[in-house]
mmCIF file of C-alpha atoms in Angstrom:
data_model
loop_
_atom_site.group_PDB
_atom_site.id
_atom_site.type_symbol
_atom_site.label_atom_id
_atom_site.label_comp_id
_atom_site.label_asym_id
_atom_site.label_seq_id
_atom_site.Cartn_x
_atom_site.Cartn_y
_atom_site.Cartn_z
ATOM 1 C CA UNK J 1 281.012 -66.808 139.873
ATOM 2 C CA UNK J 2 283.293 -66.614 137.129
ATOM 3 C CA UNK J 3 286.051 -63.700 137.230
ATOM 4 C CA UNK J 4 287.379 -62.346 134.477
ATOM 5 C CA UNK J 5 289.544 -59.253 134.007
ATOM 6 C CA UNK J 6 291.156 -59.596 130.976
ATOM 7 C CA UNK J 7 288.330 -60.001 128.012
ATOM 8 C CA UNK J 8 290.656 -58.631 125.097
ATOM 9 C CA UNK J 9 290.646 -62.400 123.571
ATOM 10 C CA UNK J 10 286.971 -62.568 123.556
ATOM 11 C CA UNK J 11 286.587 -59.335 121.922
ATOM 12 C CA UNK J 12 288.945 -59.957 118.965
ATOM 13 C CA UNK J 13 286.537 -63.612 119.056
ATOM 14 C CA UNK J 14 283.678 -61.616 118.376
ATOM 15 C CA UNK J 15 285.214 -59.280 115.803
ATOM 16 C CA UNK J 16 285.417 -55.904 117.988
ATOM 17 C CA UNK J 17 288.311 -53.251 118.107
ATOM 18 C CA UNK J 18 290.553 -54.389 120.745
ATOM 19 C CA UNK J 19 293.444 -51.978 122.081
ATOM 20 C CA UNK J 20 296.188 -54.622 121.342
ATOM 21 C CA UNK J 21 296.292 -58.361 119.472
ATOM 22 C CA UNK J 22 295.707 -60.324 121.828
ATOM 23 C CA UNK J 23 297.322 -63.759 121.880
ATOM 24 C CA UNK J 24 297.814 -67.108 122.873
ATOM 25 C CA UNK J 25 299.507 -70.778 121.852
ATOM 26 C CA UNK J 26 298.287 -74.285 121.025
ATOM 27 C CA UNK J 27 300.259 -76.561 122.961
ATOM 28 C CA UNK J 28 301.300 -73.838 125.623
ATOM 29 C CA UNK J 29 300.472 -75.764 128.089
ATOM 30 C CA UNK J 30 302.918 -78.570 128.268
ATOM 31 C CA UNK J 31 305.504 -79.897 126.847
ATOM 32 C CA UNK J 32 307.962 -77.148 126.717
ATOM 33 C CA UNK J 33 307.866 -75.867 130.151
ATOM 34 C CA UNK J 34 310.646 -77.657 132.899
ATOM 35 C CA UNK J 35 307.672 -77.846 135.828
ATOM 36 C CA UNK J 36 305.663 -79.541 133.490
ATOM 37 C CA UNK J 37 308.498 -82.128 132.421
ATOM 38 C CA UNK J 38 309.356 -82.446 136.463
ATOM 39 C CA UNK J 39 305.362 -83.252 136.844
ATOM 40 C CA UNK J 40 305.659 -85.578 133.808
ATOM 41 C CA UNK J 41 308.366 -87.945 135.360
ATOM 42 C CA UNK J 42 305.792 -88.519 138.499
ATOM 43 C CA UNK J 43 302.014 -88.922 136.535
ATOM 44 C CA UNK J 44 301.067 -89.876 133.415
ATOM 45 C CA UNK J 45 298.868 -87.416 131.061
ATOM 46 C CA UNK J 46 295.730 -89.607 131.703
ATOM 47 C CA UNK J 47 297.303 -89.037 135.744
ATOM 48 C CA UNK J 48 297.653 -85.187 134.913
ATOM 49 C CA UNK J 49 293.926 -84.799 133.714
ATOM 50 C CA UNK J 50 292.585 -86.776 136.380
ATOM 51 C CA UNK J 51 293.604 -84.582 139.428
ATOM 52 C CA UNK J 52 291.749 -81.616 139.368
ATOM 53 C CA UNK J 53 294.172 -79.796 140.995
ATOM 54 C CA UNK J 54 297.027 -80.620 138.629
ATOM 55 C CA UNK J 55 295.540 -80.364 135.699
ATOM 56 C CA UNK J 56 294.249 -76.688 136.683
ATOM 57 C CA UNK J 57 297.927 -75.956 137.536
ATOM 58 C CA UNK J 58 299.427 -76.855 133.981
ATOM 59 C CA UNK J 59 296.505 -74.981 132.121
ATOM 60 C CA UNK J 60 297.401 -72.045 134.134
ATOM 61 C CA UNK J 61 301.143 -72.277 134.033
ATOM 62 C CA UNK J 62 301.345 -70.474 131.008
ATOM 63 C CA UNK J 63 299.413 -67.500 131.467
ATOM 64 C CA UNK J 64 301.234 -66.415 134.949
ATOM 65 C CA UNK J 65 304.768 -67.416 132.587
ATOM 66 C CA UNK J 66 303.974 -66.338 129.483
ATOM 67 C CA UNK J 67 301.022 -63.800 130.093
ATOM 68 C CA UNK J 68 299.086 -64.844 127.322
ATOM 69 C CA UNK J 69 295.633 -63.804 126.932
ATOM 70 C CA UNK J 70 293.637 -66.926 127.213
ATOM 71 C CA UNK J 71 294.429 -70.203 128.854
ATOM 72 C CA UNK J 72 293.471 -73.305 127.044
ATOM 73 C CA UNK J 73 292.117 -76.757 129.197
ATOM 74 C CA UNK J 74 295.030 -79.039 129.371
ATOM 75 C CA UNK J 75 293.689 -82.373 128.229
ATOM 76 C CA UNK J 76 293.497 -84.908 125.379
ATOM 77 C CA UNK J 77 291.100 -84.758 122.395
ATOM 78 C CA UNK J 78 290.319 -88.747 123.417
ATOM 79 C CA UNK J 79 289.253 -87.847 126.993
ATOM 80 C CA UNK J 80 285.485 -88.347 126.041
ATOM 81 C CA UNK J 81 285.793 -91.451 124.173
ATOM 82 C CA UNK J 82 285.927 -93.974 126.684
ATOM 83 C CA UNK J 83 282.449 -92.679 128.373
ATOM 84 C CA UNK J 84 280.577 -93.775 124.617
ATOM 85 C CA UNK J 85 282.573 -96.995 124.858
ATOM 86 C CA UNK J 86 285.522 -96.928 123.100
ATOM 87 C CA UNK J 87 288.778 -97.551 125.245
ATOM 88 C CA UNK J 88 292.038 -95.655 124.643
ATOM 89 C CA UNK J 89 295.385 -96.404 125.654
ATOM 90 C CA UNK J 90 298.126 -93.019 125.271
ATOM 91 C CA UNK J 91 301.148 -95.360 124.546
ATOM 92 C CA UNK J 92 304.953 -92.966 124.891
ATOM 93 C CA UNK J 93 306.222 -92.347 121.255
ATOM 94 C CA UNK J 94 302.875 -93.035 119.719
ATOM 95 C CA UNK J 95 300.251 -91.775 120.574
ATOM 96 C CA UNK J 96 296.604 -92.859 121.423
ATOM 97 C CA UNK J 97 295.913 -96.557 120.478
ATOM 98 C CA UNK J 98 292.583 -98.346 120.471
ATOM 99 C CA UNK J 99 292.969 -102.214 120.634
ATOM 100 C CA UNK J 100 289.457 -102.519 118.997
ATOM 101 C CA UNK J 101 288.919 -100.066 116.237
ATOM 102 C CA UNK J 102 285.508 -99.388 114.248
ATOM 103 C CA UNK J 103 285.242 -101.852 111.015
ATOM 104 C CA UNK J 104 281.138 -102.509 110.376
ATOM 105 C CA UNK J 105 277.611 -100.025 111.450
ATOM 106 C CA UNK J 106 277.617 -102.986 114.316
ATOM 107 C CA UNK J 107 280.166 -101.126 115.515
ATOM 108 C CA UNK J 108 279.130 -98.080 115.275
ATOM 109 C CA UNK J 109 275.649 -99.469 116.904
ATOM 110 C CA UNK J 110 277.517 -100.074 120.194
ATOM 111 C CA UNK J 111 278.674 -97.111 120.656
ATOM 112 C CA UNK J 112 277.163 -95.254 123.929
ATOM 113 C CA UNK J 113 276.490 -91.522 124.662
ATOM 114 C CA UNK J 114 278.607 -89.307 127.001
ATOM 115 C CA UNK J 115 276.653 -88.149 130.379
ATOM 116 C CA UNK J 116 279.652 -85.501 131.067
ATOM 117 C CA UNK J 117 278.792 -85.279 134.872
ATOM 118 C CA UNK J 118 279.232 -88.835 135.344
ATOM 119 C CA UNK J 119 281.812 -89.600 132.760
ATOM 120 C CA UNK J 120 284.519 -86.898 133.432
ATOM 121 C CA UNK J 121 283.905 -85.139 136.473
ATOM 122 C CA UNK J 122 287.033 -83.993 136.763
ATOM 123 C CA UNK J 123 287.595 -82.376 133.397
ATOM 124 C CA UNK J 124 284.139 -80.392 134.938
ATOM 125 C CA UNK J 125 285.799 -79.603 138.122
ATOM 126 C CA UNK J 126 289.268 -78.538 136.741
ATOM 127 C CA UNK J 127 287.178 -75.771 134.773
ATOM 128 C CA UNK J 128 285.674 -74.960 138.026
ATOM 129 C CA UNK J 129 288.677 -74.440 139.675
ATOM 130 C CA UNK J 130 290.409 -72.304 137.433
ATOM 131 C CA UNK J 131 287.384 -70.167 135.858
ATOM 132 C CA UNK J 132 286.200 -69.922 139.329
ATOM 133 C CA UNK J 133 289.339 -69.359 141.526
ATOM 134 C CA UNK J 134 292.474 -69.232 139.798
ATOM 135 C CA UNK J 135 292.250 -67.749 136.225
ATOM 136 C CA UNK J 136 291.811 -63.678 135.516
ATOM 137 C CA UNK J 137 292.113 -64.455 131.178
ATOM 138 C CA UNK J 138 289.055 -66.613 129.911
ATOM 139 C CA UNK J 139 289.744 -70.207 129.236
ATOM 140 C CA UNK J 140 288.994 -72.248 126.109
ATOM 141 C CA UNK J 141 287.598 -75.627 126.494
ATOM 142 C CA UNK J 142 287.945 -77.765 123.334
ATOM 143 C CA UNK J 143 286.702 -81.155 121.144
ATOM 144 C CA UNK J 144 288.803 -83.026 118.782
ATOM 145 C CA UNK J 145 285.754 -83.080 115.476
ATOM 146 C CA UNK J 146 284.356 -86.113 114.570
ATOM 147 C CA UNK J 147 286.451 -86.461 111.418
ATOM 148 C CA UNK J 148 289.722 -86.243 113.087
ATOM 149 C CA UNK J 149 288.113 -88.570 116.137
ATOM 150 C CA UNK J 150 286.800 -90.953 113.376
ATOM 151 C CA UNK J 151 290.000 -91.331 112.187
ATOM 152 C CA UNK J 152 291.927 -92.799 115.490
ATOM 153 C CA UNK J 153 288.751 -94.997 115.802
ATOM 154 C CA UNK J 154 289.103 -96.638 112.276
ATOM 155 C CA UNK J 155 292.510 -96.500 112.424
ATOM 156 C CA UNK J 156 293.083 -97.679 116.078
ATOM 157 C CA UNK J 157 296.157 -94.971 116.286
ATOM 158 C CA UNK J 158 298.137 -92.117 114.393
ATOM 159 C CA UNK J 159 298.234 -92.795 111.004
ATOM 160 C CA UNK J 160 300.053 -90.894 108.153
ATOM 161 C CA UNK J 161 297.519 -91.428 104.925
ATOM 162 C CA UNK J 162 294.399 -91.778 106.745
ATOM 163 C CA UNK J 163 293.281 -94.947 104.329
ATOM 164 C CA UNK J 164 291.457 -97.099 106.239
ATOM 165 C CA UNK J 165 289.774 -94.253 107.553
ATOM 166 C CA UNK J 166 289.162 -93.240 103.870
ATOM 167 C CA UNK J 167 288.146 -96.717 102.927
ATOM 168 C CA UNK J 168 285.570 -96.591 105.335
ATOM 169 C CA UNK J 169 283.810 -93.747 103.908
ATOM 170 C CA UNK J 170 283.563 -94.406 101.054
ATOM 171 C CA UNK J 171 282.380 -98.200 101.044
ATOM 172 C CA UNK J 172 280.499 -97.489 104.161
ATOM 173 C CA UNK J 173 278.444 -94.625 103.584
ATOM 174 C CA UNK J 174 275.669 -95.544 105.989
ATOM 175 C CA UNK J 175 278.247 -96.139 108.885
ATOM 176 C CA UNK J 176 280.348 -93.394 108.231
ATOM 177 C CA UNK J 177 277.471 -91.129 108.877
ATOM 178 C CA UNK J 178 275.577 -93.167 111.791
ATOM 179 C CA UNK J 179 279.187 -92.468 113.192
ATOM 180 C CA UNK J 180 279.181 -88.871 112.600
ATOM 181 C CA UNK J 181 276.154 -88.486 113.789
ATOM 182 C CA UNK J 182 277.198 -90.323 117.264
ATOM 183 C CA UNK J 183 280.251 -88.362 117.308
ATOM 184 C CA UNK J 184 278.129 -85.340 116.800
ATOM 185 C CA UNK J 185 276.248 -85.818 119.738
ATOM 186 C CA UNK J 186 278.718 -87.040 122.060
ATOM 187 C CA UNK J 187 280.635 -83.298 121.131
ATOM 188 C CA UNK J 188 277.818 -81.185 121.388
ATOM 189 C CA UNK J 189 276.860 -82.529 125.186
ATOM 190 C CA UNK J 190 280.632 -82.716 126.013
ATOM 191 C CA UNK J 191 281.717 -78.888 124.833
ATOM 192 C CA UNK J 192 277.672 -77.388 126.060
ATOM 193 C CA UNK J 193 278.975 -78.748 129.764
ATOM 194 C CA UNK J 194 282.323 -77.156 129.495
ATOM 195 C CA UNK J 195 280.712 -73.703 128.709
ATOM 196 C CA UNK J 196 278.353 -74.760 131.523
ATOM 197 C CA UNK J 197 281.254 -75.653 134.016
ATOM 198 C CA UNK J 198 283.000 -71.741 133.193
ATOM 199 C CA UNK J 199 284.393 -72.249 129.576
ATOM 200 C CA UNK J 200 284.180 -68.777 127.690
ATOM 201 C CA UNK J 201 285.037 -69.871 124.468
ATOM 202 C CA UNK J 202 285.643 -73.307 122.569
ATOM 203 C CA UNK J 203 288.025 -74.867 119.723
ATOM 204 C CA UNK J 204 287.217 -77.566 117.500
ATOM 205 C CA UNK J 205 290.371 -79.397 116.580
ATOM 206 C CA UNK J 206 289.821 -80.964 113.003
ATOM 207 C CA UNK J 207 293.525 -82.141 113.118
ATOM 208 C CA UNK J 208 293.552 -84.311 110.640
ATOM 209 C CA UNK J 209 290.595 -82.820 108.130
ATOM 210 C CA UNK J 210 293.085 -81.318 105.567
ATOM 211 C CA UNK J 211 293.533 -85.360 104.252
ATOM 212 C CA UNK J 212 290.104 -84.735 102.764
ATOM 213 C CA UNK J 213 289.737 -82.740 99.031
ATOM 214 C CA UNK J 214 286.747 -80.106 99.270
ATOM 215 C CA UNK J 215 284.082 -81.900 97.624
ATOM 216 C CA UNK J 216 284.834 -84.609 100.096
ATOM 217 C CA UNK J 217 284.556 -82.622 102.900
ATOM 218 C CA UNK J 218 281.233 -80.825 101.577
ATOM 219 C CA UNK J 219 279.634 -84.469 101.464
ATOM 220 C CA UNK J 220 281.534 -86.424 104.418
ATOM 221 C CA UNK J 221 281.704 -84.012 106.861
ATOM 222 C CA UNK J 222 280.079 -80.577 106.759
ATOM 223 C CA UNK J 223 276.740 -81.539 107.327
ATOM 224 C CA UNK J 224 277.674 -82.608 111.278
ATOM 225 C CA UNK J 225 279.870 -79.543 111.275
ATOM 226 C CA UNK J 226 277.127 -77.302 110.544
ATOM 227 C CA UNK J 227 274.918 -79.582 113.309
ATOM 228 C CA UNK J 228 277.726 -79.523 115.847
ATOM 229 C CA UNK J 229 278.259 -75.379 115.884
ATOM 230 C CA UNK J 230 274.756 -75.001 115.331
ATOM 231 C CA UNK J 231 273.830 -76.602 118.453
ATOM 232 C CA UNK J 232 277.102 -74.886 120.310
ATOM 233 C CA UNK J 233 275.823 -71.288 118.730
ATOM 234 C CA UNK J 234 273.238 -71.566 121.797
ATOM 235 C CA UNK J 235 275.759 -71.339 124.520
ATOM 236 C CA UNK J 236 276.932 -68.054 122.980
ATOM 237 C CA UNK J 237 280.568 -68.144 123.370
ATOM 238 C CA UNK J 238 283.171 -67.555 120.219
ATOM 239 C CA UNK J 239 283.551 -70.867 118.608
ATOM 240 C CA UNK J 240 287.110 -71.433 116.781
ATOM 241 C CA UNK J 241 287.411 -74.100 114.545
ATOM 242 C CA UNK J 242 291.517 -75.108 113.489
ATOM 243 C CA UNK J 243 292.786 -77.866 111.785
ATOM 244 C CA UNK J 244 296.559 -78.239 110.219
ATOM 245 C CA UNK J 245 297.310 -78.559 106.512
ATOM 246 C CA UNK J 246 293.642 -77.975 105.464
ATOM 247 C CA UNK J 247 294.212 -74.145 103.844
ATOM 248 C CA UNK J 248 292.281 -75.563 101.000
ATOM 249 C CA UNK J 249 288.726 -75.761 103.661
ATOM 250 C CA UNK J 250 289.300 -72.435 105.221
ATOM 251 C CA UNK J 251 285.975 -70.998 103.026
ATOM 252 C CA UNK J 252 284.201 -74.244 103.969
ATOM 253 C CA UNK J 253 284.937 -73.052 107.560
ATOM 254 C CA UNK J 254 283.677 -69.569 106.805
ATOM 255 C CA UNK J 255 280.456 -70.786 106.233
ATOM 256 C CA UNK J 256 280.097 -72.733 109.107
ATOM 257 C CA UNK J 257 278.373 -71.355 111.760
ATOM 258 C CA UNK J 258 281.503 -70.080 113.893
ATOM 259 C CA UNK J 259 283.583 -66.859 114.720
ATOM 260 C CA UNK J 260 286.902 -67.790 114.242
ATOM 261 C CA UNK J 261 289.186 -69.454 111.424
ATOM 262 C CA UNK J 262 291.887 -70.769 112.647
ATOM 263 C CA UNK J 263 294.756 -70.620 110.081
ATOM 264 C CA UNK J 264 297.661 -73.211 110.068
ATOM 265 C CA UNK J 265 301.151 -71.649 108.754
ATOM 266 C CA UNK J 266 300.632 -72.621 105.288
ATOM 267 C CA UNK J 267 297.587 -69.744 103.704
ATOM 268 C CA UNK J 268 299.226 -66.025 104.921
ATOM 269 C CA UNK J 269 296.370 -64.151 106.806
ATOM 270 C CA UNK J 270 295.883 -61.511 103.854
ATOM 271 C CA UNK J 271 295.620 -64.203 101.053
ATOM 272 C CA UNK J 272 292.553 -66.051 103.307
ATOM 273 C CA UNK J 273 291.195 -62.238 103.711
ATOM 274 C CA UNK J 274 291.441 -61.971 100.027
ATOM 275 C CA UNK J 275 289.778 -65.223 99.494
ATOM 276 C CA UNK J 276 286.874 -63.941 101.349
ATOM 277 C CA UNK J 277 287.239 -65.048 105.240
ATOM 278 C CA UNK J 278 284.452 -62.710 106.577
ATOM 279 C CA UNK J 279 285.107 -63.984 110.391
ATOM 280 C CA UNK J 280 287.697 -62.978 112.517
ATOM 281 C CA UNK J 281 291.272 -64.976 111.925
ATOM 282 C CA UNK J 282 293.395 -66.835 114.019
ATOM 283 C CA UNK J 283 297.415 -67.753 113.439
ATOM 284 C CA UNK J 284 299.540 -68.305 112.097
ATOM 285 C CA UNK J 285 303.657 -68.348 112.909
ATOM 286 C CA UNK J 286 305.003 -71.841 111.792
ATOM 287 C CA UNK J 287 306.135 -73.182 115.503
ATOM 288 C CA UNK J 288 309.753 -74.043 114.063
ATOM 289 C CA UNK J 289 310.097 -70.486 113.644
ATOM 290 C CA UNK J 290 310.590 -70.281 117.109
ATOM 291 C CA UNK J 291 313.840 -72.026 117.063
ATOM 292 C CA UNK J 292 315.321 -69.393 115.366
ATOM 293 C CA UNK J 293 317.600 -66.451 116.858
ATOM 294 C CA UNK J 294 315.240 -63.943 117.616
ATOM 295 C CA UNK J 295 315.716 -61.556 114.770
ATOM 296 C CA UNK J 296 314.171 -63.762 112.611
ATOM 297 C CA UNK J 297 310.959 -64.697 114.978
ATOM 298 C CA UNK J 298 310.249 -61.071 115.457
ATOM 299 C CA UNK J 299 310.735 -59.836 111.500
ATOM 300 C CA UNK J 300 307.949 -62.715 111.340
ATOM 301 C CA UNK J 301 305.529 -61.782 113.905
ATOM 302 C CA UNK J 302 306.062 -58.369 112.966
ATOM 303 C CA UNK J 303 304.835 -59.915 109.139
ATOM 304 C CA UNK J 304 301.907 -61.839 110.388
ATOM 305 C CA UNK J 305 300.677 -59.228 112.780
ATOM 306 C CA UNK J 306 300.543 -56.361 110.211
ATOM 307 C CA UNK J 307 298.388 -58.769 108.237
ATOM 308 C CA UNK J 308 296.694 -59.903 110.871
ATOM 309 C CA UNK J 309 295.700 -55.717 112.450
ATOM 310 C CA UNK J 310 294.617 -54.714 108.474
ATOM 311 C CA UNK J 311 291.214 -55.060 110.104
ATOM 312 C CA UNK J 312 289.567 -55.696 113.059
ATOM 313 C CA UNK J 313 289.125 -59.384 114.314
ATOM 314 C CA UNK J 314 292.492 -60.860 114.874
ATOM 315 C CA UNK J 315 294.250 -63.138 117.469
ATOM 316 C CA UNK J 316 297.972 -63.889 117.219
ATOM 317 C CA UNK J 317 298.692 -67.521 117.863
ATOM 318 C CA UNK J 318 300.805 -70.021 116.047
ATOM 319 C CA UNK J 319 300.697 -72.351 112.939
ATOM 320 C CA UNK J 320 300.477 -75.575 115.631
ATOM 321 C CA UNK J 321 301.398 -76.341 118.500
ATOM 322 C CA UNK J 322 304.450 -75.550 120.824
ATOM 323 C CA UNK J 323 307.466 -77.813 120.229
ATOM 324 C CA UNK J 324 308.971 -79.778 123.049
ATOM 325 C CA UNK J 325 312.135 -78.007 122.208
ATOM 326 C CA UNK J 326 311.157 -74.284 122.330
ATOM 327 C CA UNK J 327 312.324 -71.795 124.794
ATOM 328 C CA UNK J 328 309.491 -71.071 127.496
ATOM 329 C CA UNK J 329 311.647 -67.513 127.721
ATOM 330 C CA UNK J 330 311.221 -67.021 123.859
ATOM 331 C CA UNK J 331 307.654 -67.516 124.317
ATOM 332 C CA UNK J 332 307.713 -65.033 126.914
ATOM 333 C CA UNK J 333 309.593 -62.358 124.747
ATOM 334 C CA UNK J 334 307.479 -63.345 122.080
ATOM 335 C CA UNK J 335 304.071 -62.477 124.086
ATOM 336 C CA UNK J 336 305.476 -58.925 125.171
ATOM 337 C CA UNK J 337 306.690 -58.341 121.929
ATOM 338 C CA UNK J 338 303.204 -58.915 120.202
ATOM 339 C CA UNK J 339 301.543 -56.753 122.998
ATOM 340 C CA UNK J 340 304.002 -54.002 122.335
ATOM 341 C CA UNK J 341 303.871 -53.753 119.128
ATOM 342 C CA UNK J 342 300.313 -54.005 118.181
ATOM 343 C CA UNK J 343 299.497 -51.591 120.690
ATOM 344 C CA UNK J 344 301.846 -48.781 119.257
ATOM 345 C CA UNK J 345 300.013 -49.370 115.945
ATOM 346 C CA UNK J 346 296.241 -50.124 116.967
ATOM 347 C CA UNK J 347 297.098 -46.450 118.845
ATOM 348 C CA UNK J 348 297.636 -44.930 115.893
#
């Protein structure tokens, strides 16, 4: 049975009044927290996510520290990629590489499909554990989008101008999409047994989207975003789709099939309001504002979340993720500060 106490998140998700903005961080788990660097110089990330056990304590690290309103599944957005045949190495300072990266629809043809029970178990059973046992704030389970996926699979790593990725698309047409379409797939069956395994709401990471102009995006890569959340509308949990430097595809997003718009750091909450976002908004403090003295990260917050409480549907969260370098206590100052405030005003 799942146990939940704490469902303010969901209901800003869905667009109802809530008696405070609720929030949470990308990248809270992680990175910035000393356990978490202690449990780094013992496993390995691929290590972390494997263990059950460990991978439920660093997704829940956060919310007893922090006392965020929603925890988010500590993995990697290549986790499922290895069960449809395409292996991935996490390599220190880079990132994920793959060795053999798509170049032809033979390729493409290879690839498998992801049978989440048998593939990664574990990912399955850490949701368990914490949705089950451990958590009282729902948990968000996630997918990197096929775009964003596509691209470390043309590209065989990071890349900084996306072109071969580009290339592809556009010389490849029939490819491109017999890969979206296989990408498609292999999200839909991965995210429907996370919401199946205690997941009470997902994110789509489109990390690496904003590379694409809008008419590109209409063509290339809406049509399997309107399949994917489509398909995901079924499991009826809030669906939040986020993806950094792409301001210019928020009203692309609003279209889709989904409840919340994630907003990097870059389009100011009232301006995407303006434009017409219908759906409830998530965002957006630039993370490097969090090195600053504190003065300056509250006048901030304080900016965002008077935007962000003009009208019901709103969840504080950042522009990205958390730095490496970033206080866990400012985080922790930050979270009360948000509760605090937005409750004095939503009380109004």
């Amino acid at each position: 049975m799942t146990r939940i106490i704490n469902e303010t998140f969901l209901k800003a998700a869905r667009g109802e009044k809530t008696d405070y903005v609720p929030v949470w961080y990308m990248r809270q788990a992680g990175r910035s927290q000393p356990e978490y660097r202690e449990i780094k110089e013992k496993y390995s990330l691929f290590e972390i996510t494997h263990q059950p056990e460990l991978c439920a304590y660093v997704t829940r690290l956060p919310v007893e520290q922090y006392n965020v309103d929603a925890a988010i599944l500590y993995k990697d957005i290549m986790t499922p990629l290895p069960a449809i045949g395409m292996e991935v190495e996490i390599k220190g300072g880079i990132g994920p590489v793959i060795d053999q990266p798509i170049r032809s629809l033979a390729d493409v043809e290879k690839l498998g499909e992801i049978h989440p029970e048998e593939d990664v178990p574990y990912v399955l059973e850490t949701i368990k554990l914490l949705t089950q046992e451990q958590l009282n704030v729902p948990l968000i389970g996630f997918s990197g989008a096929p775009f964003t996926l596509a691209s470390y699979m043309i590209e065989g790593g990071p890349s900084k101008n996306y072109n071969k990725t580009k290339a592809f698309m556009y010389t490849e047409p029939k490819a491109w999409f017999a890969l979206m379409d296989k990408l498609g797939d292999m999200i839909i069956t991965y995210v429907k047994s996370q919401v199946k395994a205690g997941a009470k709401a997902i994110q789509i990471f489109d990390s690496w989207v904003g590379a694409l102009n809008v008419e590109d995006y209409r063509y290339f890569i809406k049509p399997i975003m309107t399949r994917i959340f489509t398909s995901l509308k079924e499991e009826n949990v809030p669906l939040i789709m986020f993806g950094v430097g792409a301001s210019h595809l928020a009203l692309e997003w609003n279209d889709l099939p989904l409840d919340v718009v994630g907003l990097d750091w870059r389009l100011p909450i009232q301006q995407a309001r303006e434009m017409g976002i219908q759906k409830t908004v998530q965002g957006n403090l630039d993370p490097a504002i969090l090195l600053a003295p504190w003065e300056v990260i509250e006048e901030r917050a304080k900016a965002i979340l008077d935007q962000g409480m003009a009208q019901d549907g709103y969840i504080f969260n950042l522009g990205h993720g958390v730095f490496p370098s970033v206080n866990p206590d400012t985080l922790k100052r930050l979270t009360s500060f948000i509760h605090d405030y937005s409750a004095t005003k939503l009380s109004r």
